[in-house]
Short mmCIF file of C-alpha atoms in Angstrom, two decimals:
data_model
loop_
_atom_site.label_atom_id
_atom_site.label_comp_id
_atom_site.label_asym_id
_atom_site.label_seq_id
_atom_site.Cartn_x
_atom_site.Cartn_y
_atom_site.Cartn_z
CA MET A 184 -9.69 12.87 14.74
CA PRO A 185 -12.78 14.48 12.85
CA GLY A 186 -15.29 12.05 11.66
CA ALA A 187 -16.48 11.80 8.00
CA ALA A 188 -19.43 13.83 8.71
CA ASN A 189 -17.32 16.68 9.94
CA ARG A 190 -15.12 16.33 6.82
CA PHE A 191 -18.18 16.39 4.64
CA THR A 192 -19.55 19.55 6.28
CA ARG A 193 -16.07 21.07 5.89
CA VAL A 194 -15.92 20.53 2.16
CA ILE A 195 -19.36 22.04 1.83
CA GLY A 196 -18.33 25.15 3.69
CA VAL A 197 -15.20 25.53 1.42
CA VAL A 198 -17.28 25.47 -1.61
CA ALA A 199 -20.18 27.42 -0.10
CA ARG A 200 -18.11 30.36 1.09
CA ASN A 201 -16.22 30.76 -2.19
CA ARG A 202 -18.53 31.96 -4.97
CA SER A 203 -15.79 31.32 -7.75
CA LEU A 204 -15.31 27.89 -6.47
CA THR A 205 -18.89 27.24 -6.34
CA LEU A 206 -19.35 28.34 -9.92
CA LEU A 207 -16.35 26.34 -11.26
CA VAL A 208 -17.57 23.03 -9.62
CA LEU A 209 -21.11 23.42 -11.02
CA ALA A 210 -19.87 24.29 -14.46
CA TYR A 211 -17.45 21.43 -14.34
CA ALA A 212 -20.36 19.01 -13.20
CA VAL A 213 -22.45 20.36 -16.16
CA MET A 214 -19.74 19.73 -18.70
CA ILE A 215 -18.96 16.16 -17.48
CA VAL A 216 -22.55 15.40 -18.23
CA ALA A 217 -22.24 16.66 -21.69
CA GLU A 218 -18.88 14.73 -22.18
CA PHE A 219 -19.85 11.30 -20.88
CA GLY A 220 -23.17 11.46 -22.68
CA GLN A 221 -21.68 12.62 -26.05
CA TRP A 222 -18.96 10.07 -25.68
CA LEU A 223 -21.33 7.23 -25.34
CA ALA A 224 -23.93 8.70 -27.91
CA LEU A 225 -20.91 8.63 -30.61
CA ILE A 226 -19.87 5.19 -29.64
CA VAL A 227 -23.51 3.86 -29.95
CA TYR A 228 -23.67 5.69 -33.20
CA ALA A 229 -20.50 4.07 -34.54
CA PHE A 230 -21.15 0.77 -33.17
CA ALA A 231 -24.45 0.46 -35.08
CA ARG A 232 -22.40 1.26 -38.25
CA GLY A 233 -19.38 -0.82 -37.90
CA GLY A 234 -19.24 -2.83 -34.57
CA ALA A 235 -16.55 -2.60 -32.00
CA SER A 236 -13.84 -1.60 -34.30
CA ALA A 237 -15.73 1.31 -35.73
CA ALA A 238 -16.53 2.42 -32.04
CA GLY A 239 -12.92 2.08 -31.21
CA LEU A 240 -11.86 4.12 -34.28
CA VAL A 241 -14.26 7.01 -33.51
CA ALA A 242 -13.09 7.10 -29.98
CA ILE A 243 -9.46 7.54 -31.23
CA LEU A 244 -10.63 10.10 -33.83
CA GLN A 245 -12.13 12.28 -31.07
CA LEU A 246 -9.17 12.18 -28.92
CA VAL A 247 -6.10 12.55 -31.10
CA PRO A 248 -6.69 16.24 -32.10
CA ALA A 249 -7.35 17.28 -28.51
CA MET A 250 -4.20 15.40 -27.54
CA LEU A 251 -2.11 17.05 -30.15
CA LEU A 252 -3.62 20.59 -30.46
CA ALA A 253 -5.01 21.37 -27.02
CA PRO A 254 -1.76 22.05 -25.51
CA LEU A 255 -0.77 24.28 -28.32
CA ILE A 256 -4.04 26.24 -28.06
CA SER A 257 -3.88 26.55 -24.20
CA ALA A 258 -0.12 27.86 -24.69
CA ARG A 259 -1.00 30.34 -27.25
CA LEU A 260 -4.01 31.73 -25.48
CA SER A 261 -2.94 31.41 -21.87
CA ARG A 262 -2.08 35.23 -21.75
CA ILE A 263 -5.73 36.19 -21.92
CA GLY A 264 -6.38 34.52 -18.62
CA ALA A 265 -7.22 31.18 -17.47
CA GLY A 266 -10.76 32.37 -16.43
CA ARG A 267 -11.48 33.90 -20.07
CA LEU A 268 -10.01 31.04 -21.72
CA LEU A 269 -12.14 28.46 -19.90
CA VAL A 270 -15.46 30.39 -20.80
CA THR A 271 -14.31 30.51 -24.46
CA ALA A 272 -13.61 26.70 -24.42
CA TYR A 273 -17.05 26.18 -23.14
CA VAL A 274 -18.60 28.25 -25.72
CA ALA A 275 -16.76 26.41 -28.35
CA ALA A 276 -18.02 22.99 -26.85
CA THR A 277 -21.68 24.33 -27.10
CA THR A 278 -21.36 25.06 -30.85
CA THR A 279 -19.45 22.14 -31.85
CA LEU A 280 -21.82 19.68 -29.95
CA ALA A 281 -24.88 21.38 -31.46
CA CYS A 282 -23.32 20.84 -34.89
CA CYS A 283 -22.61 17.20 -34.07
CA GLY A 284 -26.27 16.42 -32.86
CA GLY A 285 -27.56 18.45 -35.78
CA ALA A 286 -25.61 16.58 -38.42
CA ILE A 287 -26.61 13.26 -36.98
CA LEU A 288 -30.38 14.25 -36.90
CA ALA A 289 -30.33 15.53 -40.46
CA GLY A 290 -28.54 12.34 -41.76
CA ALA A 291 -25.46 14.12 -42.75
CA PRO A 292 -22.42 12.00 -44.06
CA VAL A 293 -20.51 10.10 -41.31
CA ALA A 294 -17.48 12.24 -41.65
CA VAL A 295 -19.30 15.36 -40.86
CA VAL A 296 -20.66 14.02 -37.64
CA TYR A 297 -16.97 12.70 -36.79
CA ALA A 298 -15.39 16.07 -37.56
CA ALA A 299 -17.90 17.76 -35.16
CA ALA A 300 -17.16 15.35 -32.43
CA MET A 301 -13.43 15.91 -32.91
CA ALA A 302 -14.01 19.67 -32.60
CA PHE A 303 -15.95 19.10 -29.48
CA SER A 304 -13.29 16.91 -28.00
CA LEU A 305 -10.83 19.55 -28.77
CA SER A 306 -12.75 22.10 -26.87
CA LEU A 307 -12.88 19.83 -23.73
CA GLY A 308 -9.28 19.02 -24.13
CA VAL A 309 -8.67 22.80 -23.64
CA SER A 310 -11.14 23.25 -20.71
CA ARG A 311 -10.22 20.31 -18.42
CA PRO A 312 -6.84 21.48 -17.52
CA LEU A 313 -7.96 25.05 -17.00
CA HIS A 314 -10.29 23.83 -14.37
CA HIS A 315 -7.63 22.26 -12.33
CA VAL A 316 -5.20 25.30 -12.88
CA LEU A 317 -7.80 27.54 -11.39
CA MET A 318 -8.41 25.49 -8.38
CA PRO A 319 -5.13 26.50 -6.44
CA LEU A 320 -5.84 30.18 -7.45
CA VAL A 321 -9.41 30.09 -5.96
CA VAL A 322 -8.69 28.41 -2.68
CA ARG A 323 -7.00 30.27 0.13
CA HIS A 324 -5.30 27.49 2.16
CA PRO A 325 -3.52 24.48 1.19
CA ASP A 326 -5.90 22.08 3.15
CA GLU A 327 -8.83 23.63 1.14
CA LEU A 328 -7.15 22.52 -2.03
CA THR A 329 -7.98 18.83 -1.24
CA ALA A 330 -11.42 19.79 -0.39
CA ALA A 331 -11.96 21.60 -3.55
CA ASN A 332 -10.78 18.56 -5.64
CA VAL A 333 -13.17 16.48 -3.57
CA ALA A 334 -16.02 18.83 -4.48
CA THR A 335 -14.80 18.62 -8.09
CA SER A 336 -14.87 14.72 -7.84
CA TRP A 337 -18.38 14.99 -6.41
CA GLY A 338 -19.36 17.08 -9.66
CA GLU A 339 -17.51 14.58 -11.79
CA GLY A 340 -19.37 11.64 -9.94
CA VAL A 341 -22.68 13.14 -10.68
CA GLY A 342 -21.68 14.06 -14.27
CA THR A 343 -20.69 10.41 -14.91
CA LEU A 344 -23.93 9.14 -13.44
CA VAL A 345 -26.40 11.45 -14.98
CA GLY A 346 -24.72 11.80 -18.24
CA PRO A 347 -24.61 8.17 -19.51
CA ALA A 348 -28.09 7.61 -17.97
CA LEU A 349 -29.61 10.62 -19.76
CA ALA A 350 -27.89 9.56 -22.97
CA GLY A 351 -29.37 6.03 -22.68
CA LEU A 352 -32.82 7.51 -22.41
CA LEU A 353 -32.52 9.97 -25.12
CA ILE A 354 -30.95 7.32 -27.30
CA SER A 355 -33.78 4.91 -26.64
CA VAL A 356 -36.12 7.94 -27.60
CA ASP A 357 -34.75 9.19 -30.81
CA GLY A 358 -31.03 8.01 -31.23
CA ALA A 359 -27.60 9.72 -30.55
CA GLY A 360 -28.65 12.91 -32.49
CA LEU A 361 -31.16 13.78 -30.02
CA ALA A 362 -28.69 12.98 -27.10
CA CYS A 363 -25.88 15.33 -28.70
CA ALA A 364 -28.40 18.15 -29.37
CA VAL A 365 -29.67 18.28 -25.72
CA ARG A 366 -26.10 18.35 -24.34
CA SER A 367 -25.26 21.28 -26.41
CA GLY A 368 -27.53 23.18 -24.20
CA LEU A 369 -25.87 21.91 -21.03
CA CYS A 370 -22.44 23.34 -22.59
CA LEU A 371 -24.02 26.62 -22.78
CA SER A 372 -25.12 26.67 -19.27
CA ALA A 373 -21.68 25.57 -18.28
CA ALA A 374 -20.22 28.64 -20.19
CA LEU A 375 -22.71 30.96 -18.22
CA LEU A 376 -21.76 29.34 -15.01
CA ALA A 377 -18.04 29.58 -15.53
CA ARG A 378 -18.08 33.44 -15.80
CA VAL A 379 -15.86 33.67 -12.75
CA GLN A 380 -13.72 36.87 -12.47
CA PRO A 381 -10.42 36.25 -14.18
CA LEU A 382 -7.54 35.31 -11.94
CA ARG A 383 -4.03 36.15 -12.30
CA ALA A 384 -1.74 33.21 -13.52
CA GLY A 385 2.05 33.12 -14.02
CA ALA A 386 1.60 33.20 -17.80
CA GLU A 387 -0.38 36.44 -17.65
CA ASN A 388 2.50 38.18 -16.05
CA ALA A 389 5.42 36.66 -17.84
CA GLU A 390 8.33 39.12 -18.35
CA GLY A 391 9.09 37.66 -21.77
CA GLU A 392 7.40 35.70 -24.42
CA GLU A 393 9.24 32.69 -25.63
CA GLY A 394 6.45 31.72 -27.82
CA VAL A 395 3.99 28.67 -27.82
CA LEU A 396 6.52 26.01 -28.31
CA GLY A 397 8.89 27.74 -25.91
CA ASP A 398 6.15 27.63 -22.99
CA LEU A 399 5.21 24.00 -23.67
CA LEU A 400 8.99 23.00 -23.74
CA ALA A 401 9.51 24.75 -20.41
CA ALA A 402 6.55 23.07 -18.89
CA ALA A 403 7.77 19.68 -20.39
CA ARG A 404 11.18 20.30 -18.85
CA VAL A 405 9.38 20.99 -15.41
CA ILE A 406 7.62 17.59 -15.79
CA LEU A 407 10.71 15.53 -16.80
CA SER A 408 12.95 17.15 -14.34
CA ARG A 409 10.62 16.07 -11.30
CA PRO A 410 10.64 12.29 -10.63
CA ASN A 411 7.50 12.68 -8.46
CA THR A 412 5.60 14.38 -11.11
CA ARG A 413 6.50 11.83 -13.60
CA ALA A 414 5.33 9.14 -11.26
CA LEU A 415 1.99 10.81 -10.42
CA ILE A 416 1.27 11.42 -14.07
CA ALA A 417 1.16 7.65 -14.49
CA PHE A 418 -1.99 7.60 -12.51
CA PRO A 419 -4.45 9.83 -14.47
CA ALA A 420 -2.96 8.29 -17.63
CA GLY A 421 -3.69 4.93 -16.35
CA VAL A 422 -7.22 5.86 -15.11
CA ALA A 423 -8.02 7.59 -18.59
CA ALA A 424 -6.97 4.32 -20.24
CA ILE A 425 -9.49 2.33 -18.04
CA GLU A 426 -12.14 5.09 -19.01
CA GLY A 427 -11.43 4.67 -22.81
CA ALA A 428 -11.77 0.84 -22.36
CA ILE A 429 -14.93 0.92 -20.25
CA ASP A 430 -16.98 3.05 -22.62
CA LEU A 431 -16.24 0.23 -25.37
CA LEU A 432 -16.58 -2.73 -23.16
CA VAL A 433 -20.02 -1.68 -21.57
CA VAL A 434 -21.41 -1.47 -25.30
CA VAL A 435 -20.00 -4.92 -26.07
CA LEU A 436 -21.31 -6.29 -22.77
CA ALA A 437 -24.87 -4.76 -23.26
CA VAL A 438 -25.29 -5.83 -27.07
CA GLN A 439 -23.17 -9.00 -27.52
CA ILE A 440 -22.76 -10.64 -23.98
CA LEU A 441 -25.84 -9.54 -22.07
CA ALA A 442 -28.09 -8.91 -24.97
CA ILE A 443 -30.06 -6.32 -23.25
CA GLY A 444 -29.66 -3.60 -26.22
CA PRO A 445 -27.39 -0.74 -27.09
CA GLY A 446 -29.64 1.76 -24.94
CA ALA A 447 -28.74 -0.43 -21.86
CA ALA A 448 -25.00 0.41 -22.42
CA GLY A 449 -25.86 3.81 -21.10
CA TYR A 450 -27.21 2.32 -17.86
CA LEU A 451 -24.32 0.12 -17.38
CA SER A 452 -21.96 3.09 -17.81
CA ALA A 453 -24.10 4.97 -15.35
CA ALA A 454 -23.18 2.24 -12.86
CA PHE A 455 -19.65 3.15 -13.46
CA GLY A 456 -20.63 6.87 -12.94
CA ALA A 457 -22.54 5.94 -9.67
CA GLY A 458 -19.36 4.31 -8.41
CA GLY A 459 -17.66 7.53 -9.14
CA LEU A 460 -20.16 9.47 -7.04
CA LEU A 461 -19.72 7.00 -4.00
CA GLY A 462 -15.99 7.27 -4.40
CA ALA A 463 -16.02 11.06 -4.37
CA GLY A 464 -18.04 10.81 -1.27
CA ALA A 465 -15.47 8.68 0.21
CA ALA A 466 -12.71 10.87 -1.01
CA VAL A 467 -13.85 13.33 1.84
CA LEU A 468 -11.87 11.58 3.98
CA LEU A 469 -8.65 12.42 2.24
CA VAL A 470 -9.04 16.15 3.57
CA GLY A 471 -6.14 16.89 5.90
CA ARG A 472 -4.37 13.30 5.34
CA ARG A 473 -1.52 11.93 3.56
CA LEU A 474 -2.54 11.12 0.02
CA ALA A 475 0.01 8.69 -1.33
CA LEU A 476 -1.23 5.45 0.25
CA PRO A 477 -4.87 6.03 -0.81
CA LEU A 478 -3.68 6.60 -4.16
CA VAL A 479 -1.98 3.28 -4.38
CA ALA A 480 -4.73 1.40 -2.71
CA ALA A 481 -7.40 2.62 -4.77
CA ALA A 482 -5.56 1.83 -7.91
CA LEU A 483 -4.92 -1.62 -6.89
CA ILE A 484 -8.57 -2.35 -5.71
CA GLY A 485 -9.80 -0.95 -8.92
CA ALA A 486 -7.57 -3.17 -11.07
CA VAL A 487 -9.03 -6.29 -9.05
CA ALA A 488 -12.57 -5.26 -9.69
CA LEU A 489 -11.93 -4.52 -13.48
CA GLY A 490 -10.23 -8.06 -13.87
CA ALA A 491 -13.15 -9.59 -12.01
CA LEU A 492 -15.51 -8.23 -14.67
CA ALA A 493 -14.22 -11.04 -16.85
CA LEU A 494 -16.27 -13.51 -14.64
CA ALA A 495 -19.45 -11.51 -14.61
CA SER A 496 -22.29 -13.44 -15.86
CA THR A 497 -25.39 -11.34 -14.83
CA VAL A 498 -26.19 -7.67 -14.97
CA LEU A 499 -26.09 -7.42 -11.02
CA VAL A 500 -22.64 -8.74 -10.90
CA ALA A 501 -21.42 -6.45 -13.68
CA VAL A 502 -23.08 -3.34 -12.02
CA ILE A 503 -21.49 -4.06 -8.71
CA LEU A 504 -18.05 -4.35 -10.27
CA LEU A 505 -18.45 -1.24 -12.29
CA VAL A 506 -19.44 0.63 -9.03
CA ILE A 507 -16.37 -0.40 -7.62
CA VAL A 508 -14.10 0.52 -10.54
CA GLY A 509 -15.80 3.91 -10.64
CA ALA A 510 -15.38 4.51 -6.95
CA THR A 511 -11.68 3.79 -6.97
CA ARG A 512 -11.23 6.11 -10.05
CA SER A 513 -12.64 9.04 -8.12
CA VAL A 514 -10.36 8.48 -5.08
CA GLN A 515 -7.33 8.15 -7.61
CA SER A 516 -8.29 11.23 -9.27
CA VAL A 517 -8.66 13.28 -6.09
CA ALA A 518 -5.35 12.23 -4.68
CA ALA A 519 -3.28 12.46 -7.80
CA GLN A 520 -4.76 15.75 -9.03
CA THR A 521 -4.15 17.31 -5.49
CA LEU A 522 -0.49 16.13 -5.42
CA LEU A 523 0.07 17.32 -9.04
CA GLN A 524 -1.34 20.80 -8.19
CA ARG A 525 0.98 20.89 -5.21
CA SER A 526 3.99 19.86 -7.40
CA THR A 527 3.49 22.12 -10.30
CA PRO A 528 5.24 25.77 -10.53
CA LEU A 529 2.82 28.50 -10.89
CA ASP A 530 4.58 30.01 -13.87
CA VAL A 531 4.11 26.92 -16.03
CA ILE A 532 0.82 25.57 -14.48
CA ILE A 533 -1.24 26.21 -17.56
CA CYS A 534 1.02 24.58 -20.11
CA ALA A 535 1.76 21.74 -17.77
CA PHE A 536 -1.58 20.69 -17.18
CA ALA A 537 -2.36 21.06 -20.76
CA LEU A 538 0.37 18.54 -21.40
CA ILE A 539 -0.92 16.20 -18.60
CA GLU A 540 -4.25 16.39 -20.21
CA SER A 541 -2.80 15.32 -23.43
CA LEU A 542 -1.26 12.44 -21.64
CA ARG A 543 -4.61 11.53 -20.38
CA ASP A 544 -6.07 11.75 -23.81
CA LEU A 545 -3.18 9.44 -24.93
CA GLY A 546 -4.31 6.97 -22.26
CA MET A 547 -7.85 7.03 -23.51
CA VAL A 548 -6.61 6.50 -27.00
CA PHE A 549 -4.60 3.66 -25.84
CA GLY A 550 -7.44 1.97 -24.01
CA ALA A 551 -9.90 2.45 -26.99
CA LEU A 552 -7.33 1.09 -29.42
CA LEU A 553 -6.27 -1.81 -27.11
CA VAL A 554 -9.80 -3.11 -26.33
CA PRO A 555 -10.78 -4.18 -30.06
CA LEU A 556 -7.52 -5.76 -30.38
CA LEU A 557 -7.69 -7.76 -27.18
CA ILE A 558 -11.30 -8.75 -28.02
CA GLY A 559 -10.04 -9.94 -31.56
CA LEU A 560 -7.36 -11.84 -29.90
CA GLY A 561 -8.94 -13.55 -26.96
CA GLY A 562 -12.48 -12.14 -26.42
CA THR A 563 -14.05 -9.87 -23.77
CA LYS A 564 -12.51 -11.59 -20.91
CA VAL A 565 -9.03 -11.19 -22.17
CA ALA A 566 -9.85 -7.39 -22.54
CA PHE A 567 -10.98 -6.90 -18.93
CA VAL A 568 -8.03 -8.87 -17.51
CA GLY A 569 -5.55 -7.07 -19.91
CA MET A 570 -6.72 -3.52 -19.00
CA ALA A 571 -6.60 -4.43 -15.09
CA CYS A 572 -3.01 -5.22 -15.45
CA PHE A 573 -2.02 -1.55 -16.01
CA ALA A 574 -2.67 -0.26 -12.58
CA PRO A 575 -0.41 -2.70 -10.65
CA LEU A 576 2.29 -2.10 -13.43
CA ALA A 577 1.90 1.64 -12.55
CA VAL A 578 2.31 1.03 -8.88
CA LEU A 579 5.27 -1.19 -9.41
CA ALA A 580 7.01 1.45 -11.74
CA ALA A 581 6.39 4.21 -9.40
CA GLY A 582 6.85 2.20 -6.09
CA ARG A 583 9.99 3.89 -4.96
CA ARG A 584 8.55 7.22 -5.28
CA ILE A 585 5.25 6.77 -3.71
CA ARG A 586 6.34 7.07 -0.16
CA ARG A 587 8.07 10.42 -0.74
CA ILE A 588 5.50 11.99 -2.90
CA ASP A 589 3.63 13.79 -0.12
CA GLU A 590 6.75 15.06 1.32
CA GLU A 591 8.35 16.48 -1.69
CA ALA A 592 5.04 18.02 -3.28
CA SER A 593 6.00 21.11 -1.48
CA ILE A 594 5.77 23.99 -4.04
CA PRO A 595 3.50 26.53 -2.02
CA VAL A 596 1.27 27.01 -5.03
CA VAL A 597 -1.73 27.99 -3.03
CA GLU A 598 0.21 30.57 -1.16
CA MET A 599 1.64 31.77 -4.46
CA GLY A 600 -1.85 32.11 -5.93
CA VAL A 601 -2.91 34.21 -2.94
CA LEU A 602 0.03 36.63 -3.34
CA ARG A 603 -0.32 36.84 -6.93
CA ASN A 604 -3.82 37.99 -6.69
CA MET A 605 -2.75 40.91 -4.52
CA GLU A 606 -1.98 43.91 -6.65
CA ILE A 607 1.06 44.80 -4.66
CA PHE A 608 2.81 41.58 -5.68
CA SER A 609 1.12 41.02 -9.26
CA ALA A 610 4.24 41.77 -10.98
CA LEU A 611 6.48 39.66 -9.06
CA PRO A 612 8.29 37.00 -11.19
CA ALA A 613 7.62 33.37 -10.32
CA ALA A 614 10.90 32.65 -8.61
CA SER A 615 10.65 35.47 -6.32
CA LEU A 616 7.09 34.90 -5.67
CA GLU A 617 7.72 31.20 -4.72
CA THR A 618 10.45 32.42 -2.38
CA LEU A 619 8.05 34.98 -0.85
CA ALA A 620 5.53 32.38 -0.50
CA ARG A 621 7.78 29.82 1.20
CA GLU A 622 8.62 32.57 3.86
CA ALA A 623 4.78 33.29 4.47
CA SER A 624 2.81 31.64 7.39
CA TYR A 625 -0.78 31.45 8.43
CA GLU A 626 -2.33 32.98 11.30
CA THR A 627 -5.86 32.67 12.63
CA VAL A 628 -7.60 35.51 14.69
CA ARG A 629 -10.76 35.54 16.58
CA PRO A 630 -13.53 38.12 16.20
CA GLY A 631 -12.75 41.41 18.07
CA ILE A 632 -8.97 40.94 18.32
CA ALA A 633 -6.61 43.49 17.00
CA ILE A 634 -4.27 42.24 14.40
CA ILE A 635 -2.16 45.40 14.13
CA SER A 636 -2.52 48.46 16.39
CA GLU A 637 -2.20 52.29 15.53
CA GLY A 638 1.35 53.45 16.64
CA ASP A 639 2.94 50.17 17.02
CA ALA A 640 6.08 49.19 14.94
CA GLY A 641 5.60 47.36 11.72
CA ASP A 642 6.80 44.05 11.57
CA SER A 643 4.68 42.16 8.81
CA TYR A 644 2.31 42.32 5.74
CA TYR A 645 -0.89 40.47 5.94
CA ALA A 646 -3.13 38.90 3.26
CA ILE A 647 -6.70 38.08 4.27
CA THR A 648 -7.23 34.50 2.98
CA HIS A 649 -10.64 34.07 4.84
CA GLY A 650 -12.77 36.43 7.01
CA SER A 651 -13.01 40.21 7.37
CA VAL A 652 -11.44 43.10 9.23
CA LEU A 653 -12.33 46.58 10.25
CA VAL A 654 -9.63 49.34 9.72
CA THR A 655 -10.05 52.33 12.14
CA MET A 656 -7.86 55.55 12.91
CA GLY A 657 -8.59 56.68 16.43
CA GLU A 658 -12.36 56.40 16.85
CA ARG A 659 -12.87 56.77 13.07
CA GLU A 660 -13.83 53.75 10.79
CA ILE A 661 -11.64 54.00 7.69
CA ARG A 662 -12.82 50.72 5.71
CA ARG A 663 -13.57 47.20 5.93
CA MET A 664 -11.40 44.57 4.18
CA ASP A 665 -12.43 40.93 3.08
CA SER A 666 -10.70 37.96 1.52
CA GLY A 667 -8.36 38.63 -1.18
CA GLN A 668 -7.25 42.16 0.11
CA GLY A 669 -4.15 42.78 2.27
CA PHE A 670 -2.77 45.50 4.70
CA GLY A 671 0.36 46.46 6.57
CA GLU A 672 2.59 47.79 3.72
CA ILE A 673 2.64 51.43 4.72
CA ALA A 674 4.77 51.03 7.96
CA LEU A 675 7.14 48.72 6.04
CA LEU A 676 7.72 50.85 3.15
CA TYR A 677 8.21 54.10 4.80
CA SER A 678 9.70 52.83 8.08
CA VAL A 679 6.92 54.47 10.23
CA THR A 680 4.71 53.16 12.98
CA ARG A 681 1.33 51.62 12.14
CA THR A 682 -1.01 54.39 10.87
CA ALA A 683 -4.31 52.50 11.71
CA THR A 684 -5.61 49.71 13.63
CA VAL A 685 -6.89 46.60 12.01
CA ALA A 686 -9.20 44.19 13.97
CA ALA A 687 -10.94 41.06 12.90
CA THR A 688 -14.74 41.27 12.68
CA SER A 689 -15.11 37.34 12.06
CA GLU A 690 -12.87 34.45 12.56
CA THR A 691 -10.02 35.49 10.06
CA THR A 692 -7.31 33.47 8.42
CA LEU A 693 -4.25 35.43 7.44
CA LEU A 694 -1.28 34.85 5.27
CA ARG A 695 1.69 36.62 7.18
CA VAL A 696 4.82 37.96 5.25
CA ASP A 697 7.53 39.11 7.62
CA ARG A 698 9.09 42.49 7.22
CA GLU A 699 12.60 41.18 5.78
CA ALA A 700 10.90 39.13 3.17
CA PHE A 701 8.56 41.72 2.02
CA LEU A 702 11.32 44.39 1.66
CA THR A 703 13.59 41.85 -0.04
CA ALA A 704 10.85 41.42 -2.81
CA MET A 705 10.45 45.08 -3.12
CA ARG A 706 13.99 45.99 -3.36
CA ALA A 707 14.85 43.27 -6.08
CA HIS A 708 12.17 44.40 -8.41
CA PRO A 709 11.59 47.96 -9.05
CA SER A 710 8.24 47.39 -10.74
CA VAL A 711 6.90 45.62 -7.84
CA SER A 712 8.26 48.36 -5.50
CA ALA A 713 6.58 50.98 -7.58
CA ALA A 714 3.25 49.17 -7.57
CA ALA A 715 3.67 48.88 -3.76
CA GLU A 716 4.24 52.51 -3.47
CA THR A 717 1.30 53.40 -5.53
CA VAL A 718 -1.12 51.23 -3.44
CA ALA A 719 0.55 52.72 -0.09
CA ARG A 720 0.06 56.46 -1.45
CA ASP A 721 -3.66 55.72 -2.29
CA LEU A 722 -4.16 54.29 1.16
CA LEU A 723 -2.45 57.35 2.83
CA GLY A 724 -4.53 59.76 0.71
CA VAL A 725 -7.74 58.03 1.94
CA ASP A 726 -6.33 57.52 5.71
CA GLY A 727 -5.14 61.20 5.83
#
């Protein structure tokens, strides 16, 4: 069994070999720095003006517009492409956060500050699900999807550590306004990093437009019709509720319990972020493993640590427990996110993840709303214990489904993404694409080995998911092909022998589609057949 070091190296290799994935992870990490810093800065700003109740209110005000409007915006704009929409959301975040910081620094009315903060949260509500939607379309093998989510978790861990710590420093220097203004620059850098080449998603190729509400209802029906998906959603929603609670509780701990000042809330929150980073490192062990058991274990361990915070009497104990809560949060996020990506059909993935993100926001609203209530009823200890109860309840509610989640999360979303990005299959409807993806299989070829040989009978189409090949005709070199390209359609379409030899020039992984499945897809959809014949004619013109 590979050790942790090998798995760590594997994750690094997956990210390093994929430029789009690298840019997505970096942009996401930068946005997490901005998000967690802004969130803390606004809570401190509100707390100074009205205590815990005001801080809870501003947390809710930031989340409600995103919860209600982000799915509508995502569904309405999804046809411009997930990649373009992500950049647009990051640019909007830059503008709104700059306005928020400027309003605080200028001493503008509280309503202006809160309105800008709400607009910033709405931008994030659009951008977060898009990142997770793009992941299955960027990676080229199912095992790489877990690795990509681990890398995202590392980015989130760095962001949750650096964001609050930097916020604490900036708040100490010149208040919440400076913290927000500096973070607007980070959002701009994220927008520049996220300019990956737009990827084809199901919504961009939809054959009919049912409208925004129709798309959202279709996604909601998918979620409601899949018991495993419903069970999995409970975990990110529960984690979000804890996030909303922690942000308020660390302020109360810093100001009222430990009496170390409002700026120290940033450092306590950074301990939660540090735990997230440690948990992201531990999540590398999930690559290639079943995910349901680690998901449940992380939820329960995190609940115990959160409840134990009720007994914390020193800064050291509080920091240690916050680290544990943060670490288990990262493991839960990686496991649940990967299973959700594997379980969501490609044709509704943008809308579905937008709805899931709204449920996450609802969890944060719930946590932010419940904490002041629990504090009012029984004090800080009751708040910690009360919030800790939700994870065990989620495990109990989803208990029967947990053992079967890994087995039933079987939609070949990665393979569908690979085939969708092939020009020859780009017009294929989602149902047919899923059928084709289920029929496909992976092959790995060593350097120098011929995959197909000139003059042989054609039995398969090949999509390159990793590596490179050389196409030759006789002694003449025709072209080189890399990841994201495919070959073998000419012999299948025209019932002729192979017109060229294709050999691997490096260790190459291929997604192989058998002749019968390929031709069935071509015959069933004239637009797909026409696109395939155009590609084949172009190749024959070059080869001839």
